């Protein structure tokens, strides 16, 4: 499944990076964006891994309701301690990361967002990045009111932590970041020229190769994806970061990133660290998008003045 082709002047796209609990930073950024730079400023939104969770709330938000604030409550208060991540679950025959708690309970019930808005043809389309475990190819699936929770569960099927797989229909998927960590190339190929990327890593970050042991532990029963992870994953990640830092002629890429590593890591459960990451994201988003809005208004004012001087 591919991304929709850009048409006419509709060439503005938003990409939200994942990274497990590092996604708390992107959650903060999107909360700021929902206040001053709502989703109608984009023609396409694409989420990866945990970035898809915050992006879903962002797309369903309005500037007055700010659904992303609900998602912030999840990052701040609901994923701490052992409720979401518990290594003792392995002794109980369960997964380390409790997706039923995250997706079915928190996103589906306690902090339920208006999923019906994803079906509104006037609202910005939201796509979730997945990795197909049969074809070893990325897929980009449009979220709807009916499938969004299933997509988020597949998108957060982290290697090791969740056994790394989720069936959607007849196909088996894992975290989209495994094959396409940052789908900027796919977005560009679809014709989107003005791209905003929200990162959970500093833009200077580069990934090291995944060791063979970690690759085997991630996907012990799937040789093809295991070999991809150890041989190709870091190349895909680093190529995407090179592309956003040095975009081809004709493309404009705006990067919203932390200036140093965020306080939260892949499986952080500490409330203080998660809150610092959220606060850093809010501060970064407010600064960046306030300046962006001010710049747009200044350009509009200059054009209007030039028009009336004719």
C-alpha positions as a LaTeX table, in Angstrom:
\begin{tabular}{lrrr}
\hline
Residue & $x$ (\AA) & $y$ (\AA) & $z$ (\AA) \\
\hline
Unk1 & 0.00 & 0.00 & 0.00 \\
Unk2 & 1.47 & 3.30 & $-1.10$ \\
Unk3 & 0.96 & 6.91 & $-0.11$ \\
Unk4 & $-1.51$ & 8.97 & $-2.16$ \\
Unk5 & 0.00 & 11.08 & $-4.90$ \\
Unk6 & 0.20 & 14.81 & $-4.27$ \\
Unk7 & $-2.14$ & 16.76 & $-6.53$ \\
Unk8 & $-2.05$ & 20.38 & $-7.63$ \\
Unk9 & $-0.92$ & 22.64 & $-4.81$ \\
Unk10 & $-1.57$ & 19.97 & $-2.18$ \\
Unk11 & 2.07 & 19.13 & $-1.53$ \\
Unk12 & 2.49 & 19.74 & 2.21 \\
Unk13 & 3.27 & 16.72 & 4.37 \\
Unk14 & 4.01 & 16.05 & 8.04 \\
Unk15 & 6.08 & 13.04 & 9.17 \\
Unk16 & 6.28 & 12.07 & 12.86 \\
Unk17 & 9.17 & 9.83 & 13.90 \\
Unk18 & 8.79 & 7.01 & 16.42 \\
Unk19 & 11.26 & 5.59 & 18.90 \\
Unk20 & 9.31 & 4.00 & 21.73 \\
Unk21 & 9.09 & 6.22 & 24.80 \\
Unk22 & 11.15 & 8.87 & 23.05 \\
Unk23 & 7.86 & 9.60 & 21.33 \\
Unk24 & 6.92 & 11.61 & 24.42 \\
Unk25 & 8.94 & 14.45 & 22.87 \\
Unk26 & 6.93 & 14.36 & 19.62 \\
Unk27 & 3.77 & 14.23 & 21.71 \\
Unk28 & 4.76 & 17.55 & 23.27 \\
Unk29 & 5.58 & 19.06 & 19.87 \\
Unk30 & 2.22 & 18.01 & 18.42 \\
Unk31 & 0.40 & 19.42 & 21.44 \\
Unk32 & 1.93 & 22.81 & 20.67 \\
Unk33 & 1.13 & 22.42 & 16.99 \\
Unk34 & $-2.53$ & 21.68 & 17.72 \\
Unk35 & $-2.79$ & 25.12 & 19.32 \\
Unk36 & $-1.08$ & 27.24 & 16.68 \\
Unk37 & $-0.51$ & 25.05 & 13.61 \\
Unk38 & $-3.47$ & 22.62 & 13.30 \\
Unk39 & $-3.58$ & 19.68 & 10.87 \\
Unk40 & $-5.36$ & 21.54 & 8.07 \\
Unk41 & $-1.96$ & 23.14 & 7.37 \\
Unk42 & $-0.91$ & 19.79 & 5.87 \\
Unk43 & $-2.22$ & 17.71 & 2.98 \\
Unk44 & $-0.84$ & 14.47 & 4.41 \\
Unk45 & 0.24 & 13.22 & 7.85 \\
Unk46 & 2.38 & 10.09 & 8.20 \\
Unk47 & 3.22 & 8.49 & 11.55 \\
Unk48 & 5.85 & 5.91 & 12.44 \\
Unk49 & 5.72 & 3.61 & 15.47 \\
Unk50 & 4.93 & 5.56 & 18.66 \\
Unk51 & 4.80 & 8.73 & 16.57 \\
Unk52 & 1.61 & 7.34 & 15.02 \\
Unk53 & $-0.12$ & 7.43 & 18.40 \\
Unk54 & 0.37 & 11.16 & 18.97 \\
Unk55 & $-0.26$ & 11.87 & 15.28 \\
Unk56 & $-3.67$ & 10.17 & 15.49 \\
Unk57 & $-4.74$ & 12.56 & 18.25 \\
Unk58 & $-3.28$ & 15.52 & 16.36 \\
Unk59 & $-5.24$ & 14.77 & 13.18 \\
Unk60 & $-8.44$ & 14.29 & 15.19 \\
Unk61 & $-7.90$ & 17.57 & 17.08 \\
Unk62 & $-9.28$ & 21.04 & 16.58 \\
Unk63 & $-7.53$ & 24.19 & 17.89 \\
Unk64 & $-10.23$ & 24.56 & 20.58 \\
Unk65 & $-10.55$ & 20.92 & 21.68 \\
Unk66 & $-6.85$ & 19.99 & 21.49 \\
Unk67 & $-7.22$ & 16.22 & 21.71 \\
Unk68 & $-3.43$ & 15.92 & 21.81 \\
Unk69 & $-3.56$ & 17.14 & 25.41 \\
Unk70 & $-5.30$ & 13.86 & 26.22 \\
Unk71 & $-2.44$ & 12.01 & 24.61 \\
Unk72 & $-0.04$ & 14.03 & 26.76 \\
Unk73 & $-1.78$ & 12.69 & 29.85 \\
Unk74 & $-0.97$ & 9.21 & 28.59 \\
Unk75 & 2.72 & 10.08 & 28.17 \\
Unk76 & 2.90 & 11.92 & 31.50 \\
Unk77 & 0.99 & 9.65 & 33.85 \\
Unk78 & $-0.20$ & 6.37 & 32.36 \\
Unk79 & 2.99 & 4.73 & 31.06 \\
Unk80 & 5.07 & 4.91 & 34.21 \\
Unk81 & 5.99 & 2.13 & 36.62 \\
Unk82 & 5.00 & $-1.38$ & 35.54 \\
Unk83 & 1.52 & $-0.77$ & 34.16 \\
Unk84 & 2.70 & $-0.55$ & 30.57 \\
Unk85 & 6.23 & $-1.95$ & 30.55 \\
Unk86 & 7.14 & $-4.79$ & 32.93 \\
Unk87 & 10.01 & $-7.22$ & 32.56 \\
Unk88 & 8.26 & $-9.51$ & 35.03 \\
Unk89 & 5.67 & $-10.18$ & 32.34 \\
Unk90 & 8.17 & $-12.54$ & 30.74 \\
Unk91 & 7.87 & $-14.81$ & 33.79 \\
Unk92 & 4.10 & $-14.83$ & 33.32 \\
Unk93 & 4.31 & $-15.78$ & 29.65 \\
Unk94 & 3.24 & $-12.28$ & 28.58 \\
Unk95 & 4.93 & $-9.59$ & 26.53 \\
Unk96 & 7.10 & $-6.94$ & 28.17 \\
Unk97 & 5.02 & $-4.17$ & 26.64 \\
Unk98 & 1.26 & $-4.38$ & 27.33 \\
Unk99 & $-0.38$ & $-3.26$ & 24.08 \\
Unk100 & $-3.87$ & $-4.11$ & 25.31 \\
Unk101 & $-3.43$ & $-1.57$ & 28.10 \\
Unk102 & $-2.02$ & 1.08 & 25.76 \\
Unk103 & $-4.23$ & 0.69 & 22.70 \\
Unk104 & $-7.44$ & $-1.01$ & 23.81 \\
Unk105 & $-7.83$ & 0.64 & 27.22 \\
Unk106 & $-6.06$ & 4.01 & 27.11 \\
Unk107 & $-6.56$ & 4.99 & 23.45 \\
Unk108 & $-9.79$ & 3.04 & 22.97 \\
Unk109 & $-11.59$ & 3.88 & 26.22 \\
Unk110 & $-10.08$ & 6.13 & 28.88 \\
Unk111 & $-8.68$ & 8.73 & 26.46 \\
Unk112 & $-10.84$ & 7.87 & 23.49 \\
Unk113 & $-10.55$ & 10.35 & 20.65 \\
Unk114 & $-13.25$ & 11.01 & 18.01 \\
Unk115 & $-12.17$ & 8.36 & 15.54 \\
Unk116 & $-15.06$ & 9.17 & 13.21 \\
Unk117 & $-13.21$ & 12.33 & 12.19 \\
Unk118 & $-10.63$ & 10.22 & 10.38 \\
Unk119 & $-13.37$ & 9.37 & 7.86 \\
Unk120 & $-14.12$ & 13.04 & 7.08 \\
Unk121 & $-13.01$ & 13.66 & 3.45 \\
Unk122 & $-12.30$ & 17.31 & 4.34 \\
Unk123 & $-9.85$ & 16.35 & 7.09 \\
Unk124 & $-6.15$ & 15.78 & 6.43 \\
Unk125 & $-5.59$ & 12.07 & 5.63 \\
Unk126 & $-3.51$ & 10.19 & 8.19 \\
Unk127 & $-1.33$ & 7.23 & 7.22 \\
Unk128 & 0.41 & 4.73 & 9.52 \\
Unk129 & 3.70 & 3.12 & 8.49 \\
Unk130 & 3.90 & $-0.67$ & 8.86 \\
Unk131 & 6.49 & $-3.33$ & 8.01 \\
Unk132 & 5.14 & $-6.38$ & 6.20 \\
Unk133 & 6.81 & $-9.50$ & 7.62 \\
Unk134 & 6.07 & $-11.59$ & 4.52 \\
Unk135 & 7.22 & $-9.23$ & 1.79 \\
Unk136 & 9.83 & $-7.34$ & 3.89 \\
Unk137 & 8.47 & $-4.11$ & 2.44 \\
Unk138 & 7.00 & $-1.01$ & 4.08 \\
Unk139 & 3.30 & $-0.32$ & 3.74 \\
Unk140 & 1.47 & 2.95 & 4.38 \\
Unk141 & $-2.13$ & 2.41 & 5.43 \\
Unk142 & $-4.73$ & 5.13 & 5.76 \\
Unk143 & $-6.27$ & 5.25 & 9.23 \\
Unk144 & $-10.07$ & 5.15 & 9.47 \\
Unk145 & $-12.51$ & 5.01 & 12.36 \\
Unk146 & $-12.66$ & 1.23 & 11.91 \\
Unk147 & $-9.00$ & 0.32 & 11.60 \\
Unk148 & $-7.02$ & 2.97 & 13.51 \\
Unk149 & $-6.66$ & 1.05 & 16.79 \\
Unk150 & $-5.60$ & $-2.08$ & 14.89 \\
Unk151 & $-3.06$ & $-0.02$ & 12.95 \\
Unk152 & $-1.66$ & 1.52 & 16.13 \\
Unk153 & $-1.29$ & $-1.91$ & 17.66 \\
Unk154 & 0.64 & $-3.12$ & 14.60 \\
Unk155 & 2.72 & 0.07 & 14.51 \\
Unk156 & 3.77 & $-0.40$ & 18.15 \\
Unk157 & 4.60 & $-4.10$ & 17.78 \\
Unk158 & 8.19 & $-3.59$ & 18.86 \\
Unk159 & 10.73 & $-6.40$ & 18.45 \\
Unk160 & 11.29 & $-8.39$ & 21.66 \\
Unk161 & 8.98 & $-6.18$ & 23.75 \\
Unk162 & 5.79 & $-7.44$ & 22.02 \\
Unk163 & 7.12 & $-10.44$ & 20.06 \\
Unk164 & 7.16 & $-8.02$ & 17.13 \\
Unk165 & 4.15 & $-9.08$ & 15.11 \\
Unk166 & 0.47 & $-8.35$ & 14.59 \\
Unk167 & $-1.96$ & $-9.80$ & 12.05 \\
Unk168 & $-4.13$ & $-7.46$ & 10.00 \\
Unk169 & $-6.29$ & $-9.61$ & 7.82 \\
Unk170 & $-4.11$ & $-12.30$ & 6.29 \\
Unk171 & $-0.89$ & $-10.31$ & 6.54 \\
Unk172 & 1.50 & $-10.15$ & 9.47 \\
Unk173 & 3.10 & $-6.83$ & 10.35 \\
Unk174 & 5.62 & $-5.33$ & 12.73 \\
Unk175 & 6.70 & $-1.82$ & 13.74 \\
Unk176 & 6.97 & 0.33 & 10.60 \\
Unk177 & 10.29 & 1.74 & 11.79 \\
Unk178 & 11.93 & $-1.67$ & 11.26 \\
Unk179 & 11.88 & $-1.28$ & 7.46 \\
Unk180 & 11.18 & 2.44 & 6.97 \\
Unk181 & 12.34 & 4.35 & 10.07 \\
Unk182 & 11.49 & 7.75 & 8.56 \\
Unk183 & 9.43 & 7.58 & 5.34 \\
Unk184 & 10.69 & 10.82 & 3.85 \\
Unk185 & 11.74 & 9.11 & 0.61 \\
Unk186 & 8.28 & 7.61 & 0.14 \\
Unk187 & 6.69 & 11.01 & 0.82 \\
Unk188 & 8.97 & 12.69 & $-1.72$ \\
Unk189 & 8.30 & 10.00 & $-4.33$ \\
Unk190 & 4.58 & 10.64 & $-3.87$ \\
Unk191 & 5.20 & 14.25 & $-4.93$ \\
Unk192 & 5.06 & 16.17 & $-1.65$ \\
Unk193 & 7.50 & 19.07 & $-1.92$ \\
Unk194 & 7.03 & 20.92 & 1.40 \\
Unk195 & 7.75 & 18.47 & 4.20 \\
Unk196 & 7.82 & 19.00 & 7.96 \\
Unk197 & 9.54 & 16.29 & 10.02 \\
Unk198 & 9.10 & 15.95 & 13.78 \\
Unk199 & 12.03 & 13.95 & 15.13 \\
Unk200 & 12.64 & 12.30 & 18.50 \\
Unk201 & 16.38 & 12.30 & 17.81 \\
Unk202 & 18.59 & 15.29 & 17.08 \\
Unk203 & 18.96 & 15.75 & 13.33 \\
Unk204 & 22.67 & 14.92 & 13.61 \\
Unk205 & 21.95 & 11.45 & 15.02 \\
Unk206 & 23.06 & 8.40 & 13.06 \\
Unk207 & 22.24 & 4.75 & 13.74 \\
Unk208 & 24.78 & 1.99 & 14.32 \\
Unk209 & 24.31 & $-1.50$ & 12.82 \\
Unk210 & 22.14 & $-3.95$ & 14.76 \\
Unk211 & 24.13 & $-6.90$ & 16.08 \\
Unk212 & 23.31 & $-10.43$ & 14.95 \\
Unk213 & 22.32 & $-11.57$ & 18.46 \\
Unk214 & 19.89 & $-8.69$ & 18.88 \\
Unk215 & 18.54 & $-9.36$ & 15.40 \\
Unk216 & 17.92 & $-13.00$ & 16.29 \\
Unk217 & 16.25 & $-12.09$ & 19.59 \\
Unk218 & 14.04 & $-9.62$ & 17.73 \\
Unk219 & 12.76 & $-12.10$ & 15.12 \\
Unk220 & 13.95 & $-15.62$ & 15.95 \\
Unk221 & 11.45 & $-17.29$ & 13.62 \\
Unk222 & 11.83 & $-15.06$ & 10.56 \\
Unk223 & 15.19 & $-15.23$ & 8.83 \\
Unk224 & 14.35 & $-12.67$ & 6.12 \\
Unk225 & 13.39 & $-9.86$ & 8.47 \\
Unk226 & 16.24 & $-10.79$ & 10.83 \\
Unk227 & 18.77 & $-10.42$ & 8.03 \\
Unk228 & 17.18 & $-7.15$ & 6.95 \\
Unk229 & 17.44 & $-5.74$ & 10.46 \\
Unk230 & 21.14 & $-6.58$ & 10.81 \\
Unk231 & 22.19 & $-5.63$ & 7.27 \\
Unk232 & 19.89 & $-2.85$ & 6.12 \\
Unk233 & 18.07 & $-1.10$ & 8.97 \\
Unk234 & 20.84 & 1.32 & 9.91 \\
Unk235 & 21.42 & 2.17 & 6.25 \\
Unk236 & 17.73 & 3.05 & 5.79 \\
Unk237 & 17.74 & 5.13 & 8.96 \\
Unk238 & 20.89 & 7.05 & 8.11 \\
Unk239 & 19.87 & 7.60 & 4.48 \\
Unk240 & 16.58 & 9.16 & 5.64 \\
Unk241 & 18.41 & 11.51 & 8.00 \\
Unk242 & 20.84 & 12.49 & 5.26 \\
Unk243 & 17.89 & 13.18 & 2.99 \\
Unk244 & 16.14 & 15.54 & 5.40 \\
Unk245 & 19.39 & 17.35 & 6.19 \\
Unk246 & 20.27 & 17.68 & 2.49 \\
Unk247 & 17.02 & 17.48 & 0.49 \\
Unk248 & 17.12 & 17.32 & $-3.32$ \\
Unk249 & 16.51 & 20.42 & $-5.39$ \\
Unk250 & 12.84 & 21.36 & $-5.47$ \\
Unk251 & 12.08 & 20.02 & $-1.99$ \\
Unk252 & 11.83 & 21.98 & 1.22 \\
Unk253 & 12.24 & 20.08 & 4.50 \\
Unk254 & 11.58 & 21.72 & 7.86 \\
Unk255 & 13.04 & 19.79 & 10.81 \\
Unk256 & 11.62 & 20.03 & 14.34 \\
Unk257 & 14.01 & 18.17 & 16.63 \\
Unk258 & 15.53 & 18.17 & 20.12 \\
Unk259 & 18.92 & 19.86 & 20.21 \\
Unk260 & 20.30 & 17.03 & 22.34 \\
Unk261 & 19.09 & 13.50 & 23.19 \\
Unk262 & 15.69 & 13.58 & 24.90 \\
Unk263 & 15.55 & 12.50 & 28.57 \\
Unk264 & 13.41 & 9.45 & 27.70 \\
Unk265 & 14.82 & 6.36 & 26.01 \\
Unk266 & 13.24 & 3.47 & 24.14 \\
Unk267 & 11.63 & 1.84 & 27.22 \\
Unk268 & 11.81 & 4.58 & 29.87 \\
Unk269 & 9.24 & 4.20 & 32.67 \\
Unk270 & 10.39 & 7.03 & 34.93 \\
Unk271 & 7.70 & 9.70 & 35.31 \\
Unk272 & 10.16 & 12.57 & 35.81 \\
Unk273 & 12.06 & 11.72 & 32.61 \\
Unk274 & 8.90 & 11.30 & 30.56 \\
Unk275 & 7.56 & 14.63 & 31.79 \\
Unk276 & 10.83 & 16.38 & 30.97 \\
Unk277 & 10.67 & 14.95 & 27.45 \\
Unk278 & 7.06 & 16.11 & 27.05 \\
Unk279 & 7.88 & 19.59 & 28.36 \\
Unk280 & 10.86 & 19.83 & 26.03 \\
Unk281 & 8.63 & 18.90 & 23.12 \\
Unk282 & 6.04 & 21.52 & 24.07 \\
Unk283 & 8.70 & 24.21 & 24.38 \\
Unk284 & 10.34 & 23.23 & 21.08 \\
Unk285 & 7.01 & 23.12 & 19.25 \\
Unk286 & 5.84 & 26.47 & 20.59 \\
Unk287 & 9.08 & 28.18 & 19.61 \\
Unk288 & 9.30 & 26.68 & 16.14 \\
Unk289 & 5.68 & 27.04 & 15.05 \\
Unk290 & 5.15 & 30.46 & 16.62 \\
Unk291 & 8.06 & 31.68 & 14.50 \\
Unk292 & 6.66 & 29.86 & 11.45 \\
Unk293 & 3.22 & 31.47 & 11.86 \\
Unk294 & 4.78 & 34.91 & 12.40 \\
Unk295 & 6.89 & 34.48 & 9.26 \\
Unk296 & 3.84 & 33.45 & 7.21 \\
Unk297 & 1.90 & 36.47 & 8.42 \\
Unk298 & 4.80 & 38.76 & 7.60 \\
Unk299 & 5.02 & 37.38 & 4.06 \\
Unk300 & 1.25 & 37.75 & 3.61 \\
Unk301 & 1.38 & 41.33 & 4.87 \\
Unk302 & 4.21 & 42.15 & 2.44 \\
Unk303 & 2.26 & 40.66 & $-0.48$ \\
Unk304 & $-0.85$ & 42.62 & 0.43 \\
Unk305 & 1.09 & 45.87 & 0.70 \\
Unk306 & 2.71 & 45.24 & $-2.68$ \\
Unk307 & $-0.70$ & 44.48 & $-4.20$ \\
Unk308 & $-2.34$ & 47.69 & $-2.96$ \\
Unk309 & 0.60 & 49.79 & $-4.11$ \\
Unk310 & $-0.06$ & 48.83 & $-7.71$ \\
\hline
\end{tabular}
